[in-house]
PDB file of C-alpha atoms in Angstrom:
ATOM      1  CA  UNK A   1      39.128 117.057 147.128  1.00  0.00           C
ATOM      2  CA  UNK A   2      42.516 118.681 146.746  1.00  0.00           C
ATOM      3  CA  UNK A   3      44.769 117.542 143.908  1.00  0.00           C
ATOM      4  CA  UNK A   4      48.498 118.014 143.699  1.00  0.00           C
ATOM      5  CA  UNK A   5      50.080 118.530 140.328  1.00  0.00           C
ATOM      6  CA  UNK A   6      53.474 116.926 139.980  1.00  0.00           C
ATOM      7  CA  UNK A   7      56.034 117.714 137.339  1.00  0.00           C
ATOM      8  CA  UNK A   8      58.320 114.834 136.529  1.00  0.00           C
ATOM      9  CA  UNK A   9      61.645 115.708 134.985  1.00  0.00           C
ATOM     10  CA  UNK A  10      64.030 113.092 133.705  1.00  0.00           C
ATOM     11  CA  UNK A  11      67.628 113.946 132.920  1.00  0.00           C
ATOM     12  CA  UNK A  12      69.966 111.458 131.279  1.00  0.00           C
ATOM     13  CA  UNK A  13      73.366 111.833 132.924  1.00  0.00           C
ATOM     14  CA  UNK A  14      76.085 109.552 131.631  1.00  0.00           C
ATOM     15  CA  UNK A  15      73.782 106.574 131.051  1.00  0.00           C
ATOM     16  CA  UNK A  16      71.908 107.208 134.313  1.00  0.00           C
ATOM     17  CA  UNK A  17      68.562 108.898 134.650  1.00  0.00           C
ATOM     18  CA  UNK A  18      67.647 111.348 137.377  1.00  0.00           C
ATOM     19  CA  UNK A  19      63.908 111.542 138.124  1.00  0.00           C
ATOM     20  CA  UNK A  20      62.628 114.609 139.958  1.00  0.00           C
ATOM     21  CA  UNK A  21      59.140 115.504 141.132  1.00  0.00           C
ATOM     22  CA  UNK A  22      57.773 118.838 142.256  1.00  0.00           C
ATOM     23  CA  UNK A  23      54.341 119.763 143.536  1.00  0.00           C
ATOM     24  CA  UNK A  24      53.916 122.735 141.189  1.00  0.00           C
ATOM     25  CA  UNK A  25      54.869 123.508 137.627  1.00  0.00           C
ATOM     26  CA  UNK A  26      57.943 125.732 137.278  1.00  0.00           C
ATOM     27  CA  UNK A  27      57.146 129.066 135.652  1.00  0.00           C
ATOM     28  CA  UNK A  28      60.607 129.372 134.044  1.00  0.00           C
ATOM     29  CA  UNK A  29      63.645 127.239 133.391  1.00  0.00           C
ATOM     30  CA  UNK A  30      66.018 130.189 133.031  1.00  0.00           C
ATOM     31  CA  UNK A  31      68.085 130.352 136.254  1.00  0.00           C
ATOM     32  CA  UNK A  32      68.289 134.145 136.330  1.00  0.00           C
ATOM     33  CA  UNK A  33      64.502 134.450 136.028  1.00  0.00           C
ATOM     34  CA  UNK A  34      63.518 131.622 138.383  1.00  0.00           C
ATOM     35  CA  UNK A  35      61.648 133.353 141.191  1.00  0.00           C
ATOM     36  CA  UNK A  36      59.246 130.665 142.417  1.00  0.00           C
ATOM     37  CA  UNK A  37      60.408 127.711 144.487  1.00  0.00           C
ATOM     38  CA  UNK A  38      59.640 125.093 141.827  1.00  0.00           C
ATOM     39  CA  UNK A  39      61.579 126.973 139.123  1.00  0.00           C
ATOM     40  CA  UNK A  40      64.484 127.600 141.497  1.00  0.00           C
ATOM     41  CA  UNK A  41      64.648 123.960 142.499  1.00  0.00           C
ATOM     42  CA  UNK A  42      64.620 122.669 138.909  1.00  0.00           C
ATOM     43  CA  UNK A  43      67.119 125.242 137.592  1.00  0.00           C
ATOM     44  CA  UNK A  44      69.366 124.391 140.536  1.00  0.00           C
ATOM     45  CA  UNK A  45      69.664 120.882 139.078  1.00  0.00           C
ATOM     46  CA  UNK A  46      70.217 122.133 135.522  1.00  0.00           C
ATOM     47  CA  UNK A  47      72.602 125.097 135.913  1.00  0.00           C
ATOM     48  CA  UNK A  48      75.762 125.646 137.939  1.00  0.00           C
ATOM     49  CA  UNK A  49      77.229 128.801 139.394  1.00  0.00           C
ATOM     50  CA  UNK A  50      80.877 129.723 139.650  1.00  0.00           C
ATOM     51  CA  UNK A  51      80.789 128.935 143.363  1.00  0.00           C
ATOM     52  CA  UNK A  52      78.459 127.181 145.811  1.00  0.00           C
ATOM     53  CA  UNK A  53      78.190 126.307 149.473  1.00  0.00           C
ATOM     54  CA  UNK A  54      79.728 123.038 150.608  1.00  0.00           C
ATOM     55  CA  UNK A  55      77.508 120.194 151.838  1.00  0.00           C
ATOM     56  CA  UNK A  56      77.349 121.751 155.323  1.00  0.00           C
ATOM     57  CA  UNK A  57      76.435 125.199 153.920  1.00  0.00           C
ATOM     58  CA  UNK A  58      79.291 126.673 155.906  1.00  0.00           C
ATOM     59  CA  UNK A  59      82.008 127.331 153.344  1.00  0.00           C
ATOM     60  CA  UNK A  60      81.953 128.688 149.793  1.00  0.00           C
ATOM     61  CA  UNK A  61      83.712 126.316 147.408  1.00  0.00           C
ATOM     62  CA  UNK A  62      84.331 126.271 143.666  1.00  0.00           C
ATOM     63  CA  UNK A  63      81.715 124.904 141.294  1.00  0.00           C
ATOM     64  CA  UNK A  64      82.373 126.016 137.698  1.00  0.00           C
ATOM     65  CA  UNK A  65      85.365 127.888 139.100  1.00  0.00           C
ATOM     66  CA  UNK A  66      88.226 125.619 140.123  1.00  0.00           C
ATOM     67  CA  UNK A  67      89.880 128.487 141.977  1.00  0.00           C
ATOM     68  CA  UNK A  68      88.914 131.973 143.117  1.00  0.00           C
ATOM     69  CA  UNK A  69      90.666 134.670 145.113  1.00  0.00           C
ATOM     70  CA  UNK A  70      90.639 138.367 145.846  1.00  0.00           C
ATOM     71  CA  UNK A  71      93.431 140.248 144.109  1.00  0.00           C
ATOM     72  CA  UNK A  72      92.623 143.214 146.364  1.00  0.00           C
ATOM     73  CA  UNK A  73      89.557 144.286 148.370  1.00  0.00           C
ATOM     74  CA  UNK A  74      87.639 145.224 145.182  1.00  0.00           C
ATOM     75  CA  UNK A  75      88.927 142.688 142.631  1.00  0.00           C
ATOM     76  CA  UNK A  76      87.822 139.064 142.456  1.00  0.00           C
ATOM     77  CA  UNK A  77      89.513 136.551 140.140  1.00  0.00           C
ATOM     78  CA  UNK A  78      87.887 133.298 139.004  1.00  0.00           C
ATOM     79  CA  UNK A  79      89.888 130.526 137.328  1.00  0.00           C
ATOM     80  CA  UNK A  80      87.343 128.376 135.495  1.00  0.00           C
ATOM     81  CA  UNK A  81      87.351 124.612 135.095  1.00  0.00           C
ATOM     82  CA  UNK A  82      88.572 123.629 131.630  1.00  0.00           C
ATOM     83  CA  UNK A  83      86.829 120.264 131.374  1.00  0.00           C
ATOM     84  CA  UNK A  84      83.210 121.538 131.409  1.00  0.00           C
ATOM     85  CA  UNK A  85      80.865 121.287 128.429  1.00  0.00           C
ATOM     86  CA  UNK A  86      77.259 122.311 127.867  1.00  0.00           C
ATOM     87  CA  UNK A  87      74.675 119.611 127.085  1.00  0.00           C
ATOM     88  CA  UNK A  88      75.356 120.006 123.343  1.00  0.00           C
ATOM     89  CA  UNK A  89      79.116 119.521 123.698  1.00  0.00           C
ATOM     90  CA  UNK A  90      80.045 123.223 123.406  1.00  0.00           C
ATOM     91  CA  UNK A  91      82.810 124.106 125.870  1.00  0.00           C
ATOM     92  CA  UNK A  92      81.995 126.294 128.864  1.00  0.00           C
ATOM     93  CA  UNK A  93      84.249 129.373 129.004  1.00  0.00           C
ATOM     94  CA  UNK A  94      84.668 132.896 130.306  1.00  0.00           C
ATOM     95  CA  UNK A  95      82.425 134.217 127.515  1.00  0.00           C
ATOM     96  CA  UNK A  96      79.453 132.471 129.198  1.00  0.00           C
ATOM     97  CA  UNK A  97      80.145 134.254 132.475  1.00  0.00           C
ATOM     98  CA  UNK A  98      80.515 137.662 130.811  1.00  0.00           C
ATOM     99  CA  UNK A  99      77.322 137.027 128.814  1.00  0.00           C
ATOM    100  CA  UNK A 100      75.396 136.111 131.973  1.00  0.00           C
ATOM    101  CA  UNK A 101      76.560 139.315 133.684  1.00  0.00           C
ATOM    102  CA  UNK A 102      75.633 141.433 130.638  1.00  0.00           C
ATOM    103  CA  UNK A 103      72.165 139.866 130.569  1.00  0.00           C
ATOM    104  CA  UNK A 104      71.694 140.582 134.276  1.00  0.00           C
ATOM    105  CA  UNK A 105      72.553 144.268 133.968  1.00  0.00           C
ATOM    106  CA  UNK A 106      70.541 144.750 130.775  1.00  0.00           C
ATOM    107  CA  UNK A 107      67.544 147.083 131.145  1.00  0.00           C
ATOM    108  CA  UNK A 108      65.528 144.495 129.181  1.00  0.00           C
ATOM    109  CA  UNK A 109      65.775 141.955 132.016  1.00  0.00           C
ATOM    110  CA  UNK A 110      64.018 141.919 135.353  1.00  0.00           C
ATOM    111  CA  UNK A 111      65.821 139.411 137.537  1.00  0.00           C
ATOM    112  CA  UNK A 112      66.177 139.008 141.285  1.00  0.00           C
ATOM    113  CA  UNK A 113      69.902 138.515 140.678  1.00  0.00           C
ATOM    114  CA  UNK A 114      70.321 141.935 139.050  1.00  0.00           C
ATOM    115  CA  UNK A 115      70.330 143.631 142.454  1.00  0.00           C
ATOM    116  CA  UNK A 116      73.435 141.726 143.526  1.00  0.00           C
ATOM    117  CA  UNK A 117      75.259 143.152 140.492  1.00  0.00           C
ATOM    118  CA  UNK A 118      74.702 146.778 141.523  1.00  0.00           C
ATOM    119  CA  UNK A 119      78.085 146.808 143.282  1.00  0.00           C
ATOM    120  CA  UNK A 120      79.910 145.355 140.276  1.00  0.00           C
ATOM    121  CA  UNK A 121      81.930 147.866 138.269  1.00  0.00           C
ATOM    122  CA  UNK A 122      83.014 145.470 135.497  1.00  0.00           C
ATOM    123  CA  UNK A 123      83.330 141.823 134.506  1.00  0.00           C
ATOM    124  CA  UNK A 124      86.044 140.960 132.008  1.00  0.00           C
ATOM    125  CA  UNK A 125      87.401 137.802 130.466  1.00  0.00           C
ATOM    126  CA  UNK A 126      91.172 137.881 130.933  1.00  0.00           C
ATOM    127  CA  UNK A 127      91.506 134.727 128.836  1.00  0.00           C
ATOM    128  CA  UNK A 128      89.294 131.775 127.895  1.00  0.00           C
ATOM    129  CA  UNK A 129      89.189 130.480 131.476  1.00  0.00           C
ATOM    130  CA  UNK A 130      89.843 133.515 133.698  1.00  0.00           C
ATOM    131  CA  UNK A 131      87.367 136.178 134.832  1.00  0.00           C
ATOM    132  CA  UNK A 132      88.179 139.433 136.596  1.00  0.00           C
ATOM    133  CA  UNK A 133      85.349 141.087 138.527  1.00  0.00           C
ATOM    134  CA  UNK A 134      85.924 144.657 139.718  1.00  0.00           C
ATOM    135  CA  UNK A 135      83.617 145.994 142.426  1.00  0.00           C
ATOM    136  CA  UNK A 136      82.836 149.684 143.021  1.00  0.00           C
ATOM    137  CA  UNK A 137      83.675 149.197 146.695  1.00  0.00           C
ATOM    138  CA  UNK A 138      84.428 146.220 148.923  1.00  0.00           C
ATOM    139  CA  UNK A 139      81.325 144.028 149.038  1.00  0.00           C
ATOM    140  CA  UNK A 140      80.818 141.368 151.699  1.00  0.00           C
ATOM    141  CA  UNK A 141      78.580 139.235 149.434  1.00  0.00           C
ATOM    142  CA  UNK A 142      80.905 139.368 146.427  1.00  0.00           C
ATOM    143  CA  UNK A 143      81.276 135.588 146.242  1.00  0.00           C
ATOM    144  CA  UNK A 144      77.565 134.857 146.808  1.00  0.00           C
ATOM    145  CA  UNK A 145      76.769 136.949 143.732  1.00  0.00           C
ATOM    146  CA  UNK A 146      78.348 134.230 141.594  1.00  0.00           C
ATOM    147  CA  UNK A 147      76.264 131.333 142.942  1.00  0.00           C
ATOM    148  CA  UNK A 148      73.618 132.040 140.307  1.00  0.00           C
ATOM    149  CA  UNK A 149      73.322 129.735 137.317  1.00  0.00           C
ATOM    150  CA  UNK A 150      75.500 130.670 134.349  1.00  0.00           C
ATOM    151  CA  UNK A 151      73.821 130.921 130.941  1.00  0.00           C
ATOM    152  CA  UNK A 152      75.102 129.378 127.680  1.00  0.00           C
ATOM    153  CA  UNK A 153      76.146 132.335 125.527  1.00  0.00           C
ATOM    154  CA  UNK A 154      76.215 130.286 122.318  1.00  0.00           C
ATOM    155  CA  UNK A 155      72.542 129.277 122.769  1.00  0.00           C
ATOM    156  CA  UNK A 156      71.086 132.589 123.970  1.00  0.00           C
ATOM    157  CA  UNK A 157      73.143 135.392 122.387  1.00  0.00           C
ATOM    158  CA  UNK A 158      70.693 135.830 119.483  1.00  0.00           C
ATOM    159  CA  UNK A 159      67.550 135.445 121.603  1.00  0.00           C
ATOM    160  CA  UNK A 160      65.461 138.607 121.207  1.00  0.00           C
ATOM    161  CA  UNK A 161      63.405 138.228 124.379  1.00  0.00           C
ATOM    162  CA  UNK A 162      65.052 136.357 127.231  1.00  0.00           C
ATOM    163  CA  UNK A 163      62.125 137.262 129.497  1.00  0.00           C
ATOM    164  CA  UNK A 164      59.754 134.900 127.673  1.00  0.00           C
TER     165      UNK A 164
END
């Protein structure tokens, strides 16, 4: 007899509860380390990227970024939403985006998203809600790079081993 293991996850969102079920246990709940389908599905509900595909999967639209544009063929600007908070009430800001990028390019991390950062020259916070991404050369997937879940810098900055 074959048994299916289901993980039930409940999330309280503004006095409503979201119940999710998956047929396998997720191996990680860190969005930049989620490599199996169960982990990817769960982290997709828990973490947002700067951009995402619209409901038809045809157009890239803002998610944590309210606006984004190319300053030139190698410079991408993101204007972040100002009304976003983490689960603990801490405000989301440009420092979270820079932190996520720095984690991805760290030699201590092995992430499937690191490869998409190989064309990135630099990521800088221009102010609390503006990010400037410079690419080494024009990159046709520049926007897709930023669909990955952004990490909370204030929660993870002192974490010694993000791979665990």
